[in-house]
Tab-separated table of C-alpha atoms in Angstrom:
chain	number	residue	atom	x	y	z
A	1	MET	CA	88.471	100.700	79.741
A	2	ASP	CA	87.462	101.744	83.817
A	3	ALA	CA	84.262	102.074	85.017
A	4	LYS	CA	84.257	104.166	88.012
A	5	ILE	CA	81.661	104.089	91.028
A	6	LYS	CA	82.759	107.067	92.906
A	7	PRO	CA	81.835	108.064	96.690
A	8	ILE	CA	80.253	111.009	97.667
A	9	ARG	CA	82.119	113.557	99.306
A	10	GLY	CA	81.018	115.285	102.413
A	11	THR	CA	80.802	118.594	100.826
A	12	LYS	CA	78.569	121.386	101.798
A	13	PRO	CA	74.781	120.030	100.473
A	14	ALA	CA	72.626	121.997	98.220
A	15	GLU	CA	70.379	124.584	99.942
A	16	GLY	CA	66.815	122.923	100.410
A	17	ARG	CA	68.693	119.379	99.773
A	18	PRO	CA	69.463	117.075	103.260
A	19	GLU	CA	73.040	115.948	103.829
A	20	PHE	CA	73.955	112.594	102.141
A	21	GLN	CA	74.206	109.977	104.336
A	22	PRO	CA	75.354	106.351	103.450
A	23	ALA	CA	72.484	103.571	104.172
A	24	GLU	CA	73.365	101.784	107.453
A	25	LEU	CA	73.503	97.636	106.840
A	26	ASP	CA	71.299	95.646	109.340
A	27	PRO	CA	74.152	93.725	111.567
A	28	SER	CA	71.829	90.565	111.650
A	29	GLU	CA	71.946	90.262	107.507
A	30	PHE	CA	75.778	90.091	107.572
A	31	LEU	CA	77.510	89.451	110.669
A	32	GLU	CA	76.105	85.788	111.389
A	33	VAL	CA	76.230	82.768	109.227
A	34	ALA	CA	73.902	82.669	106.387
A	35	VAL	CA	72.456	79.403	106.567
A	36	GLN	CA	70.835	78.546	109.916
A	37	PRO	CA	70.490	75.026	110.686
A	38	ASP	CA	66.771	74.517	110.589
A	39	GLN	CA	66.830	76.417	106.718
A	40	PRO	CA	64.741	74.363	104.054
A	41	ARG	CA	67.120	73.027	101.661
A	42	PRO	CA	66.862	70.962	98.336
A	43	SER	CA	68.957	67.409	99.036
A	44	ARG	CA	72.002	67.030	96.762
A	45	ALA	CA	70.347	64.712	94.518
A	46	GLU	CA	67.928	67.687	94.013
A	47	ALA	CA	70.166	69.476	92.855
A	48	GLU	CA	72.223	67.447	90.909
A	49	ALA	CA	68.651	66.530	88.804
A	50	ALA	CA	68.514	70.674	88.362
A	51	VAL	CA	71.590	70.768	86.670
A	52	LYS	CA	70.762	67.881	84.571
A	53	THR	CA	67.922	69.743	83.820
A	54	LEU	CA	70.263	72.596	82.987
A	55	LEU	CA	72.196	70.669	80.745
A	56	SER	CA	69.343	69.207	78.836
A	57	TYR	CA	68.030	72.794	78.503
A	58	ILE	CA	70.889	73.828	76.524
A	59	GLY	CA	70.615	71.003	73.810
A	60	GLU	CA	73.088	68.714	75.333
A	61	ASN	CA	72.738	64.378	75.572
A	62	THR	CA	72.901	64.147	79.067
A	63	GLU	CA	73.898	60.290	78.624
A	64	ARG	CA	77.033	60.986	77.014
A	65	GLU	CA	80.353	59.592	78.704
A	66	GLY	CA	81.839	63.226	78.990
A	67	LEU	CA	78.367	64.498	81.102
A	68	LEU	CA	77.833	61.472	83.413
A	69	ASP	CA	79.308	62.673	86.617
A	70	THR	CA	78.918	66.448	85.760
A	71	PRO	CA	75.834	67.330	87.850
A	72	ARG	CA	77.677	65.616	90.601
A	73	ARG	CA	81.160	67.769	89.861
A	74	VAL	CA	78.915	70.803	89.794
A	75	VAL	CA	77.189	70.833	93.025
A	76	GLU	CA	80.791	69.773	94.810
A	77	ALA	CA	81.997	72.848	92.875
A	78	TYR	CA	79.034	74.837	94.178
A	79	ASP	CA	80.063	73.585	98.161
A	80	GLU	CA	82.968	75.173	97.506
A	81	LEU	CA	82.536	78.206	95.289
A	82	PHE	CA	79.664	79.489	98.143
A	83	GLN	CA	81.354	78.051	101.066
A	84	GLY	CA	80.973	81.864	102.234
A	85	TYR	CA	76.992	81.087	103.147
A	86	HIS	CA	78.124	78.621	106.123
A	87	GLN	CA	81.132	80.860	107.463
A	88	CYS	CA	81.098	83.287	110.287
A	89	PRO	CA	82.290	86.859	109.507
A	90	LYS	CA	81.915	87.840	113.531
A	91	GLU	CA	83.792	84.719	114.359
A	92	VAL	CA	86.501	85.747	111.863
A	93	LEU	CA	87.357	89.273	113.374
A	94	GLU	CA	86.288	88.748	117.250
A	95	ARG	CA	90.030	87.783	118.123
A	96	THR	CA	91.841	90.761	118.791
A	97	PHE	CA	95.302	91.611	120.133
A	98	GLY	CA	96.323	94.181	122.027
A	99	GLU	CA	99.851	94.722	122.344
A	100	THR	CA	100.317	97.837	119.910
A	101	ALA	CA	102.442	100.184	121.553
A	102	GLY	CA	99.885	102.796	120.898
A	103	TYR	CA	99.989	102.420	117.500
A	104	ASP	CA	97.078	105.412	115.994
A	105	ASP	CA	97.407	105.229	112.405
A	106	PHE	CA	95.727	103.491	110.180
A	107	VAL	CA	96.477	99.675	108.868
A	108	LEU	CA	95.973	98.705	105.320
A	109	VAL	CA	96.061	95.403	103.277
A	110	ARG	CA	96.489	95.960	99.846
A	111	ASN	CA	95.717	93.254	96.820
A	112	ILE	CA	93.713	91.057	98.696
A	113	SER	CA	92.525	88.904	95.908
A	114	PHE	CA	89.240	87.475	95.710
A	115	THR	CA	86.125	85.740	93.238
A	116	SER	CA	82.835	86.091	93.715
A	117	HIS	CA	79.460	85.334	91.357
A	118	CYS	CA	77.254	87.869	90.188
A	119	GLU	CA	74.011	87.640	91.883
A	120	HIS	CA	72.062	88.706	88.714
A	121	HIS	CA	73.718	85.763	86.309
A	122	VAL	CA	75.862	83.131	88.241
A	123	MET	CA	79.031	84.286	86.471
A	124	PRO	CA	82.406	85.147	88.274
A	125	PHE	CA	83.883	88.399	88.541
A	126	TYR	CA	86.949	88.664	90.402
A	127	GLY	CA	89.904	91.560	91.682
A	128	LYS	CA	91.566	92.817	94.666
A	129	ALA	CA	90.183	94.504	97.362
A	130	HIS	CA	92.454	97.176	99.626
A	131	ILE	CA	91.207	97.401	103.046
A	132	ALA	CA	92.500	100.095	105.555
A	133	TYR	CA	91.272	100.916	109.493
A	134	THR	CA	92.155	102.871	111.474
A	135	PRO	CA	92.107	100.607	114.919
A	136	VAL	CA	91.360	101.989	118.946
A	137	GLU	CA	93.682	100.081	121.230
A	138	ARG	CA	93.278	96.544	119.487
A	139	VAL	CA	94.121	95.298	116.206
A	140	VAL	CA	92.841	92.441	114.238
A	141	GLY	CA	94.748	89.433	112.802
A	142	LEU	CA	95.822	90.505	109.259
A	143	SER	CA	94.746	87.156	107.743
A	144	LYS	CA	91.442	87.807	109.196
A	145	LEU	CA	90.687	90.525	106.424
A	146	ALA	CA	91.588	88.777	103.579
A	147	ARG	CA	89.481	85.590	105.383
A	148	LEU	CA	86.665	88.122	105.509
A	149	VAL	CA	86.538	88.928	101.889
A	150	ASP	CA	86.587	85.556	100.997
A	151	ILE	CA	83.409	84.965	103.331
A	152	PHE	CA	81.456	87.650	101.499
A	153	GLY	CA	83.045	87.207	98.103
A	154	ARG	CA	82.190	83.451	98.166
A	155	ARG	CA	78.490	84.474	98.326
A	156	LEU	CA	76.300	85.622	95.494
A	157	GLN	CA	76.938	89.491	95.218
A	158	THR	CA	77.018	92.980	93.491
A	159	GLN	CA	80.331	94.411	93.613
A	160	GLU	CA	78.629	96.930	96.004
A	161	HIS	CA	76.985	95.092	97.952
A	162	LEU	CA	80.194	93.510	99.014
A	163	THR	CA	81.842	96.224	99.465
A	164	ALA	CA	79.339	97.803	101.868
A	165	GLN	CA	79.448	94.460	103.628
A	166	ILE	CA	83.522	94.317	104.593
A	167	ALA	CA	83.093	97.700	105.509
A	168	ALA	CA	80.371	97.380	107.997
A	169	ALA	CA	81.626	94.393	109.632
A	170	ILE	CA	85.028	95.633	110.350
A	171	ASP	CA	82.917	98.988	111.694
A	172	GLU	CA	80.528	96.883	113.405
A	173	VAL	CA	83.067	94.493	115.347
A	174	LEU	CA	86.354	96.479	115.618
A	175	LYS	CA	84.543	99.770	116.391
A	176	PRO	CA	87.549	101.488	114.943
A	177	ARG	CA	87.966	105.192	114.570
A	178	GLY	CA	87.225	104.606	110.505
A	179	VAL	CA	87.300	101.917	107.809
A	180	ALA	CA	88.106	102.336	103.823
A	181	VAL	CA	87.431	99.881	101.763
A	182	LEU	CA	87.955	99.956	97.481
A	183	ILE	CA	87.101	97.220	95.361
A	184	GLU	CA	88.290	96.747	91.701
A	185	ALA	CA	87.310	94.267	89.322
A	186	GLU	CA	86.450	92.418	86.289
A	187	HIS	CA	83.052	90.783	85.535
A	188	THR	CA	82.682	88.194	83.076
A	189	CYS	CA	79.061	89.098	83.422
A	190	MET	CA	80.080	92.360	80.777
A	191	SER	CA	83.472	90.574	79.107
A	192	VAL	CA	82.284	87.164	78.050
A	193	ARG	CA	79.109	87.949	77.519
A	194	GLY	CA	76.576	90.917	76.938
A	195	ILE	CA	78.220	93.935	75.864
A	196	ALA	CA	81.360	91.605	75.465
A	197	LYS	CA	83.806	94.053	77.077
A	198	LYS	CA	86.972	92.735	78.119
A	199	GLY	CA	89.350	94.357	80.099
A	200	ALA	CA	86.825	96.489	81.557
A	201	SER	CA	87.443	97.202	85.469
A	202	THR	CA	84.974	98.551	87.866
A	203	PHE	CA	85.915	100.086	91.275
A	204	THR	CA	83.631	100.598	94.451
A	205	SER	CA	84.488	102.057	97.512
A	206	ARG	CA	83.382	102.682	100.838
A	207	TYR	CA	84.311	104.765	104.156
A	208	THR	CA	83.265	105.035	107.422
A	209	GLY	CA	84.640	107.561	110.463
A	210	VAL	CA	87.536	109.234	109.850
A	211	PHE	CA	88.159	108.224	106.424
A	212	ARG	CA	84.404	109.367	105.294
A	213	ASP	CA	84.556	112.761	107.367
A	214	ASN	CA	88.149	113.688	106.553
A	215	PRO	CA	89.081	114.025	102.770
A	216	ALA	CA	93.409	114.315	103.426
A	217	GLU	CA	92.281	110.614	105.102
A	218	GLN	CA	90.800	109.310	101.922
A	219	ALA	CA	93.457	110.626	99.466
A	220	ARG	CA	96.691	109.164	102.337
A	221	PHE	CA	94.449	105.830	101.926
A	222	MET	CA	94.240	105.924	98.084
A	223	THR	CA	97.843	107.197	97.494
A	224	MET	CA	99.349	104.140	99.475
A	225	VAL	CA	96.822	101.955	97.349
A	226	LYS	CA	98.104	102.840	94.150
A	227	ASP	CA	101.980	103.124	95.070
A	228	ARG	CA	103.665	99.997	93.680
A	229	GLY	CA	107.031	101.331	94.681
């Protein structure tokens, strides 16, 4: 079962209705490091105590041998899983290369694996991101696009917001002629709890510039993403 969130095409609006325009994200909210040096934060000891409280809440004996080090391990895992709060998306994209021999078609990196966490239940969702952009004179290293996915993915997210942030960051820093982002993911908050539908996939997409304005470019992007040959 696949749940697809389809982009709104640039079709002629109904009479009396304004033409749809995607919401613009404030660059200050996604281009810089999320955690500022002067931002108040609990101590590690307080964080470990909070984990211990949750273990007690579910009915566990926090003094038994198997759980004695669990609060420390959970906090250390959080440091790793959510390291994106301490990384700067703008810095990742700023180093570019100009030796492109006049290349003027789009660049596509597909099947970028990622794991993120739903901000509603703090449960993992994971899948693949496919990113294309049409450069203007300069290109960014291919690994930087994968690193960008990791930075935003290693924060509490919704898949929709993750998709929009990736596209907006590339658009803002690289100033390309257009950006296309497609993300497909499985959410454990609906596959192992609640409705418990294992294998359900969610698709989200975001287009800017030539990809938003030219359906043929969207179609070519989707064809190349789906081509497994």
